[in-house]
Coordinates of C-alpha atoms in Angstrom, one line a residue:
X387 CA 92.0 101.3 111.6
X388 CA 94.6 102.5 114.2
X389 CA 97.3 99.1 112.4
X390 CA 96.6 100.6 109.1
X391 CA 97.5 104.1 110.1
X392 CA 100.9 103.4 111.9
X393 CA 101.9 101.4 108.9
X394 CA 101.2 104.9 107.1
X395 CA 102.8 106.4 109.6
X396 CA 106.0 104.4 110.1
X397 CA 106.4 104.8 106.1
X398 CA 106.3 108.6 106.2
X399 CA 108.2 108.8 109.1
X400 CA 111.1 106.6 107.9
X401 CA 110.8 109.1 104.3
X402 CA 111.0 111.8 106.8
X403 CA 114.4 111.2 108.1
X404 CA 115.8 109.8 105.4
X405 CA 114.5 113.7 103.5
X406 CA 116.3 115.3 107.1
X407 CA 119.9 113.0 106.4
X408 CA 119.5 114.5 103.0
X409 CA 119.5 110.7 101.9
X410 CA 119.0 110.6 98.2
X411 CA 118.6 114.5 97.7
X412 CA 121.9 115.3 95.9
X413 CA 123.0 117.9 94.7
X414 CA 125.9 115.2 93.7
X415 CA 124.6 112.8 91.3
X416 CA 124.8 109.1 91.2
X417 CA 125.0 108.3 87.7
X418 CA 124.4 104.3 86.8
X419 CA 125.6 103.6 82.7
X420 CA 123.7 100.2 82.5
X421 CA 123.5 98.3 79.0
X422 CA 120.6 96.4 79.0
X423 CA 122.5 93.1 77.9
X424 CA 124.8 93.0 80.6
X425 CA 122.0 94.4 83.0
X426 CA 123.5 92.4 86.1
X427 CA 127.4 92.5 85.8
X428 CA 127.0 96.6 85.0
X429 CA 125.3 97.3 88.0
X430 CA 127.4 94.8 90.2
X431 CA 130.3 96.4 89.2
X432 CA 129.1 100.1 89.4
X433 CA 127.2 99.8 93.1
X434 CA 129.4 97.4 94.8
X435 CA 132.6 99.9 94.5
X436 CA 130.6 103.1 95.3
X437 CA 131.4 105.0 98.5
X438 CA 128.1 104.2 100.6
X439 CA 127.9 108.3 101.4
X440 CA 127.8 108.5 97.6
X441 CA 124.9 105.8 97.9
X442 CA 122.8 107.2 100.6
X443 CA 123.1 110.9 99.5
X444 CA 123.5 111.6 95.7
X445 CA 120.8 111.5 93.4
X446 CA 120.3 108.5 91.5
X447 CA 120.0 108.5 87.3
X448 CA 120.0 105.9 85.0
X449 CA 121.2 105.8 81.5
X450 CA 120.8 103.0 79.1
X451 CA 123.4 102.5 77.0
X452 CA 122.5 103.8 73.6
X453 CA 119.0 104.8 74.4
X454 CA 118.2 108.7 74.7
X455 CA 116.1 109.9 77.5
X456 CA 116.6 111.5 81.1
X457 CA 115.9 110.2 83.8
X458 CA 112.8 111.6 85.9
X459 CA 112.7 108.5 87.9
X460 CA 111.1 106.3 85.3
X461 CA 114.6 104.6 83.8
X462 CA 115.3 104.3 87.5
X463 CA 112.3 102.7 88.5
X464 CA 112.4 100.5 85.4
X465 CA 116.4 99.6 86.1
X466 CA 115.1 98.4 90.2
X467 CA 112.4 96.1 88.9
X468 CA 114.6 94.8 85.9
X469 CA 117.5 94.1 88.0
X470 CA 115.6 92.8 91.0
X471 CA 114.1 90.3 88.1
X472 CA 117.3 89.0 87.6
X473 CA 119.5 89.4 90.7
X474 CA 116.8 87.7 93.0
X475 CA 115.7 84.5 90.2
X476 CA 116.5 81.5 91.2
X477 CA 118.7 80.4 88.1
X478 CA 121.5 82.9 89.8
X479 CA 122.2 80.4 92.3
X480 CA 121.9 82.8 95.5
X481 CA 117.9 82.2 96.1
X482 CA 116.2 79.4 96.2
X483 CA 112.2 79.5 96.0
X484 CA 110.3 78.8 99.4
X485 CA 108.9 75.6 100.1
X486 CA 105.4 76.9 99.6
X487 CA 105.2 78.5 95.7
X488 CA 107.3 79.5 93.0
X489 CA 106.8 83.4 93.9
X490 CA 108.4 83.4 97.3
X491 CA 112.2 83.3 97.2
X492 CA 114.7 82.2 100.4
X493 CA 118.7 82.6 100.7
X494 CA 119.9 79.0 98.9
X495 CA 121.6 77.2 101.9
X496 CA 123.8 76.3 98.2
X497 CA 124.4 80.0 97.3
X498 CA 128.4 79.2 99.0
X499 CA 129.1 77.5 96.1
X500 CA 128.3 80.4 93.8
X501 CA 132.0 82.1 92.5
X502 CA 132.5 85.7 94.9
X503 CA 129.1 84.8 96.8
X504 CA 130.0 87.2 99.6
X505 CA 130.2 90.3 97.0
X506 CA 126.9 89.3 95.4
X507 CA 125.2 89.1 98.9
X508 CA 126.4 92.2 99.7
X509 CA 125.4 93.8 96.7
X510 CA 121.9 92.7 97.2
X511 CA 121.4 94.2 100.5
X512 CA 122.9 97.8 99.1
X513 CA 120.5 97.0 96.2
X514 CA 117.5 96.5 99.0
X515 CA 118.8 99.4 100.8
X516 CA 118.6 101.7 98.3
X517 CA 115.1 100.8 96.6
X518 CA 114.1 101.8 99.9
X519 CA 115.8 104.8 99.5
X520 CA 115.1 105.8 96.2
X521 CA 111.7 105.2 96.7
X522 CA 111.4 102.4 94.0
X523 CA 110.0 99.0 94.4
X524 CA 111.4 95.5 93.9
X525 CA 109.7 92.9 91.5
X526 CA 110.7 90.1 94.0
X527 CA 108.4 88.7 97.3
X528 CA 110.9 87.0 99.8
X529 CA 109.7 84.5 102.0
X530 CA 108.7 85.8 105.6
X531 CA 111.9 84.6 107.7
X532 CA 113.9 87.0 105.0
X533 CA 112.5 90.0 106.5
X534 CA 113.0 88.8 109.6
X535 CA 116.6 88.5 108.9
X536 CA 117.0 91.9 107.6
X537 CA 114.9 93.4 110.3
X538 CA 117.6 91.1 113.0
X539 CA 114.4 89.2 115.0
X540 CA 114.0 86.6 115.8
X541 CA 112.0 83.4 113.7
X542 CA 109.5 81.6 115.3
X543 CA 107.9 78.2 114.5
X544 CA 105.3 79.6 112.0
X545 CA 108.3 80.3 109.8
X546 CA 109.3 77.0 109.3
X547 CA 106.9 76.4 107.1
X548 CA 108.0 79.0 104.8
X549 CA 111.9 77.0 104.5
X550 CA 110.5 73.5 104.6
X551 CA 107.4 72.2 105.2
X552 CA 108.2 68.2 106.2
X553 CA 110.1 69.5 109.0
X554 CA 107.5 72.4 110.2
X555 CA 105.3 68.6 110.3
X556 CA 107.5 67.0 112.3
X557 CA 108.2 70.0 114.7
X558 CA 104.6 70.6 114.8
X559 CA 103.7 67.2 116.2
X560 CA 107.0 67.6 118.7
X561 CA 105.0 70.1 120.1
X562 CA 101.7 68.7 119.8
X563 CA 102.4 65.0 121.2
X564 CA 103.4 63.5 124.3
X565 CA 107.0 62.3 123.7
X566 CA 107.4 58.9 125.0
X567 CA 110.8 56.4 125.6
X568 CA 110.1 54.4 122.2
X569 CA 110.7 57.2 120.3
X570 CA 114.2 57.8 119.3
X571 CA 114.8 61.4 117.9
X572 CA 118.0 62.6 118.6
X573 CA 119.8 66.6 119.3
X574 CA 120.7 66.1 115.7
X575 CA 119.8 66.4 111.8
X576 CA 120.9 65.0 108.9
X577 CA 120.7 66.8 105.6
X578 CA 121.7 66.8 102.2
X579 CA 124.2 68.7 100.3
X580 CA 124.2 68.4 96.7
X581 CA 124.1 64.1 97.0
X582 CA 126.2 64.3 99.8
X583 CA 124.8 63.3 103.3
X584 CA 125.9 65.6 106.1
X585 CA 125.1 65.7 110.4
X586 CA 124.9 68.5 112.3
X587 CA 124.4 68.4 116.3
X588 CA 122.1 70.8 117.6
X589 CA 124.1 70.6 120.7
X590 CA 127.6 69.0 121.8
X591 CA 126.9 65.5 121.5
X592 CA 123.5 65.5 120.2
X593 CA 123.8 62.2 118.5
X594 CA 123.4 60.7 121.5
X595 CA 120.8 62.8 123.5
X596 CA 117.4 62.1 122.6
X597 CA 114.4 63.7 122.8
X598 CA 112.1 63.2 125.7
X599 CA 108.7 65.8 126.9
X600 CA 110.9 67.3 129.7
X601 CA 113.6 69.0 126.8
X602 CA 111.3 69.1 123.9
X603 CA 110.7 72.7 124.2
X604 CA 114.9 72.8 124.0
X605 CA 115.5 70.5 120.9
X606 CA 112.7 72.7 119.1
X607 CA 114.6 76.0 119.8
X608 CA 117.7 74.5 118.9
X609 CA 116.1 73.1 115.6
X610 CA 114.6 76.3 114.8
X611 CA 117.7 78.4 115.4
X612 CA 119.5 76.0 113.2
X613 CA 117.3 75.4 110.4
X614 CA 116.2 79.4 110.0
X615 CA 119.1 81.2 111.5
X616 CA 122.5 79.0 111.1
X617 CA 122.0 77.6 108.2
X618 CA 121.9 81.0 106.2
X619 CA 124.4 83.1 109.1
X620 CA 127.2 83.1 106.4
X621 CA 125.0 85.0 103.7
X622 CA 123.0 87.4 105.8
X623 CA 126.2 88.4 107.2
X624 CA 127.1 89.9 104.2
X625 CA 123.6 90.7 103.2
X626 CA 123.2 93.0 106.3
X627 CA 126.5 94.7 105.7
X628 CA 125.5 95.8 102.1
X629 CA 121.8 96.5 103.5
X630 CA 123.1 98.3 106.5
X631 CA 125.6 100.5 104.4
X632 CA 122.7 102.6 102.8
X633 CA 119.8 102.2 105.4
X634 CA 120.6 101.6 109.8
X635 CA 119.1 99.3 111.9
X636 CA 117.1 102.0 114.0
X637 CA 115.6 103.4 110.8
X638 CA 113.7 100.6 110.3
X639 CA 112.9 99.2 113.9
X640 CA 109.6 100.2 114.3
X641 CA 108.1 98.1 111.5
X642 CA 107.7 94.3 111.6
X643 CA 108.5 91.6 109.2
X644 CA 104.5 92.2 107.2
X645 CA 105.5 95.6 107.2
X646 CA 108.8 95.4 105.9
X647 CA 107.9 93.5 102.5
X648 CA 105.2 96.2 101.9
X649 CA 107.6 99.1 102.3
X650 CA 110.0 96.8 99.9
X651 CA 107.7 95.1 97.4
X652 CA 104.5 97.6 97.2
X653 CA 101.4 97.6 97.9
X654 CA 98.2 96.9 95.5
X655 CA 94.7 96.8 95.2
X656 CA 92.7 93.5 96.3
X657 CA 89.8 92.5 94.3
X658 CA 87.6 90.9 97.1
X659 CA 85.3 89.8 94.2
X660 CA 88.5 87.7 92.5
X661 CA 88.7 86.4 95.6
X662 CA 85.4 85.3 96.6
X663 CA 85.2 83.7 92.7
X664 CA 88.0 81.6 93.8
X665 CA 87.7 80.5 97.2
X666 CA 86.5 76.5 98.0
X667 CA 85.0 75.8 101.1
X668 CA 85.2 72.4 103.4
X669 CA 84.0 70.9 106.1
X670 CA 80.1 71.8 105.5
X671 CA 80.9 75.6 105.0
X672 CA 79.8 77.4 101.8
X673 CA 78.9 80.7 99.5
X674 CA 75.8 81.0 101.5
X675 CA 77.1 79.9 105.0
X676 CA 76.1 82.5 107.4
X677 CA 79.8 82.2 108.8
X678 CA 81.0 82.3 105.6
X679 CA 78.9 85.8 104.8
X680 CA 80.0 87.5 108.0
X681 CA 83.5 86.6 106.8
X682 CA 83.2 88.3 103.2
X683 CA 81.3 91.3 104.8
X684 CA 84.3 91.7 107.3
X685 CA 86.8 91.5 104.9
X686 CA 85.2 93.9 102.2
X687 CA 84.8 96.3 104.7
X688 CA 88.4 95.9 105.8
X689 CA 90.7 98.4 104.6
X690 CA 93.4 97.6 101.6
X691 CA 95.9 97.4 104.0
X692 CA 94.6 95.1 106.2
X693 CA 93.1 92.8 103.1
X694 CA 97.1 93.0 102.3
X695 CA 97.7 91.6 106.1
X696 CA 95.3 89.4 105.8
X697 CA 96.5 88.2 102.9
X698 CA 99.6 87.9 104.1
X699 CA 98.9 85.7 107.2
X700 CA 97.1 83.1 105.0
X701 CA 99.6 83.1 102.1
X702 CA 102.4 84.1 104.0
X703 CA 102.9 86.8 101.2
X704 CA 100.6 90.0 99.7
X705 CA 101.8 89.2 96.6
X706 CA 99.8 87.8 94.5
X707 CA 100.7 86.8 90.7
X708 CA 99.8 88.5 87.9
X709 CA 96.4 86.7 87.1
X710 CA 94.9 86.8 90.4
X711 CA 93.6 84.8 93.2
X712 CA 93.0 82.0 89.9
X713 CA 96.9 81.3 90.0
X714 CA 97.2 80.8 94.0
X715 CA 99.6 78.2 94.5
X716 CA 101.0 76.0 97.0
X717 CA 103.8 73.8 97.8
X718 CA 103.0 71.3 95.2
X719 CA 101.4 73.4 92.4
X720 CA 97.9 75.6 91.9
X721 CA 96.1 75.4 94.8
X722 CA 92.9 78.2 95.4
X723 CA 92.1 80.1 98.7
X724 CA 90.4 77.3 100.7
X725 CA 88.1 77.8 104.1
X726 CA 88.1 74.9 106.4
X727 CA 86.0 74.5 109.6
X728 CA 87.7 74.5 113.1
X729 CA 85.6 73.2 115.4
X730 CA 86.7 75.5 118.4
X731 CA 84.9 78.5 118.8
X732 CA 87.1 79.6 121.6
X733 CA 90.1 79.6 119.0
X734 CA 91.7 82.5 117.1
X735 CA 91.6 81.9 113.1
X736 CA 94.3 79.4 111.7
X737 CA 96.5 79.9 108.5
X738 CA 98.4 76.7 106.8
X739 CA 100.4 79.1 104.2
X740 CA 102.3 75.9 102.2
X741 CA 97.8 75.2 101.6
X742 CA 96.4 78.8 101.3
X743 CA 94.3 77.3 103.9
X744 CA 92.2 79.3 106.6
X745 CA 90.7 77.4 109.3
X746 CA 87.7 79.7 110.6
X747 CA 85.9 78.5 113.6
X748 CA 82.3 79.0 113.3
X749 CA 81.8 82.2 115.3
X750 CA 78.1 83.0 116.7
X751 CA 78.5 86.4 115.5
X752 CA 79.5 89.2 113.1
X753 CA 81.0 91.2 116.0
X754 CA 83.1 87.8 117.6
X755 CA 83.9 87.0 114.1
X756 CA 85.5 90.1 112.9
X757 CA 87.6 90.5 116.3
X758 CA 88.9 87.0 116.2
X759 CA 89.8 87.8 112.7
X760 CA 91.4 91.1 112.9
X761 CA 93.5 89.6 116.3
X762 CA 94.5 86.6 114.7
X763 CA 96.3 88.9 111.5
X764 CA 97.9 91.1 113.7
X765 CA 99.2 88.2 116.1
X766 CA 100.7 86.7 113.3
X767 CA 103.8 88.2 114.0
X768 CA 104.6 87.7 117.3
X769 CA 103.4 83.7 118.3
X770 CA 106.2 81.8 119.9
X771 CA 106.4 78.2 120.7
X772 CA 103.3 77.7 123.3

């Protein structure tokens, strides 16, 4: 359980410094009026024009207008998830929800067009910053790339398929597929903004390079730096500057992407038995395979955290909504935990997170099994393009 442990670890560690810097500790008190009606615009206007010493060191309270009651930290932890509600929805304009659900939230490549976009982005990464902080969680479960963004790494073709999954397809067979001279892809993309066709050239003159097997690997580096990085540059620029105002980079550079959206979002309980109730099986697996066995035995005896990783690198998120494993769903609508059959037994586990799909080679052991499994989570982060 050494992965579980450093995640401990790296948590307590980051609240230890933050304690040392006196982050959050006072004695000067940060005091947020907020009416409950104008929830949003309040706190805009009361954190974006703060001093960020103010918001890394004095002690938070929140007061709802015309409500008695101090604030132990329960107004404050109720004001975080309220205002995350609303600040992070989709209506707002600024997110967008992932190509896989309606739980797991992106930057809107369309946010620009939101009125004083650049204050709003900023605000939300002082607002992420200081949940972190505080010590309070956020009711909102970003898409994977998100963290990645805030954490300054770099994506990798898995997260494609987070932002769109017709063009983590198409990228996918790139790779896959011997590129031939009848094929006719060109070093640029079209896309669409708001009815309105636009091209963008992944290099200079891309319109008239095309792809071919020797600079494949190229145009999907290009694609993927564009498509997960450019596209959103503008907002997290903005995003970071609000986020780095409360928390720095170093603070936070020992924890990876998975890591990140458990120290932001929380972690909970998984109810293996919810689970297993709602899993379908393919491919001449079932309940009673013995593959199928091993696999529940490995993951009940897992700890929570790494059910939450696990859960993570076959969702893509360890949220989970409010009615369980029932309500799974995937990029077009309810869609259960499913376990498909790979026929390799040489391969690691394979996650299709728009599906909720694991592919799970049938192992000839409990022991091969379980390694596999516990590799395949905590390589999830790091795969690049083979």
């Amino acid at each position: 359980a050494d992965e579980v442990k450093s995640y401990r670890e790296k948590m307590l560690a980051l609240y230890r410094k933050l304690g040392s810097l006196g982050f959050g500790k006072g004695p000067e008190r940060l005091r947020l009026k907020i009416r409950r009606k104008r929830l949003l615009e309040d706190a805009f206007n009361q954190i974006i024009f703060e001093s960020t010493k103010c918001l890394q060191k004095n002690k938070l309270e929140v007061q709802f207008v015309g409500e008695d009651g101090l604030d132990y930290g329960g107004l404050a932890r109720e004001f975080f998830f309220l205002l995350s509600r609303e600040l992070f929805n989709p209506v707002c304009g600024l997110f967008e929800y992932s190509a896989n659900d309606t739980y797991t939230i992106q930057v809107s490549p369309k946010s620009t067009y939101v009125d004083h976009w650049h204050d709003w982005f900023r605000f939300c990464g002082r607002v992420i910053g200081m949940a972190i902080v505080h010590r309070y969680l956020l009711d909102a479960f970003f898409a994977r790339p998100f963290y990645k963004a805030l954490l300054e790494r770099p994506c990798n073709i898995a997260d494609l398929e987070f932002v769109d999954e017709q063009y983590h397809r198409s990228i996918t067979w790139i790779i896959d597929n011997e590129i031939t001279d009848d094929l006719t892809i060109p070093f640029s993309v079209s896309y669409d903004v708001f009815g309105e066709k636009r091209e963008h050239e992944l290099k200079p003159n891309g319109k008239n390079i095309y792809v071919s097997e020797s600079n494949k690997k190229e145009y999907v580096e290009l694609f993927l730096k564009w498509r997960l990085e450019q596209s959103i540059s503008e907002q997290m620029k903005p995003i970071l500057r609000g986020f780095h105002d409360i928390i720095s980079p170093e603070m936070l550079s020992s924890f990876d992407a998975n890591e990140l959206e458990l120290l932001i979002c929380g972690t909970h309980d998984v109810d293996v038995d919810d689970w297993i109730k709602n899993t379908e099986y393919r491919s001449g697996y079932s309940e009673d395979h013995q593959v199928i066995v091993w696999f529940w035995e490995a993951v009940r005896i897992m700890s929570n955290e790494k059910r939450l990783r696990l859960l993570q690198f076959i969702t893509g998120t360890s949220s989970l909504p409010v009615e369980g494993f029932a309500a799974l769903r995937g990029s077009s609508g309810l869609r259960k935990f499913c376990i498909d059959k790979l026929n390799s037994v040489d391969k690691l586990p394979r996650a299709h997170t728009c599906f909720n799909r694991l592919d799970l080679p049938s192992y000839p052991s409990y022991k091969v099994l379980y390694k596999k499994l516990v590799l395949a989570i905590e390589e999830t982060n790091n795969f690049g393009i083979e």
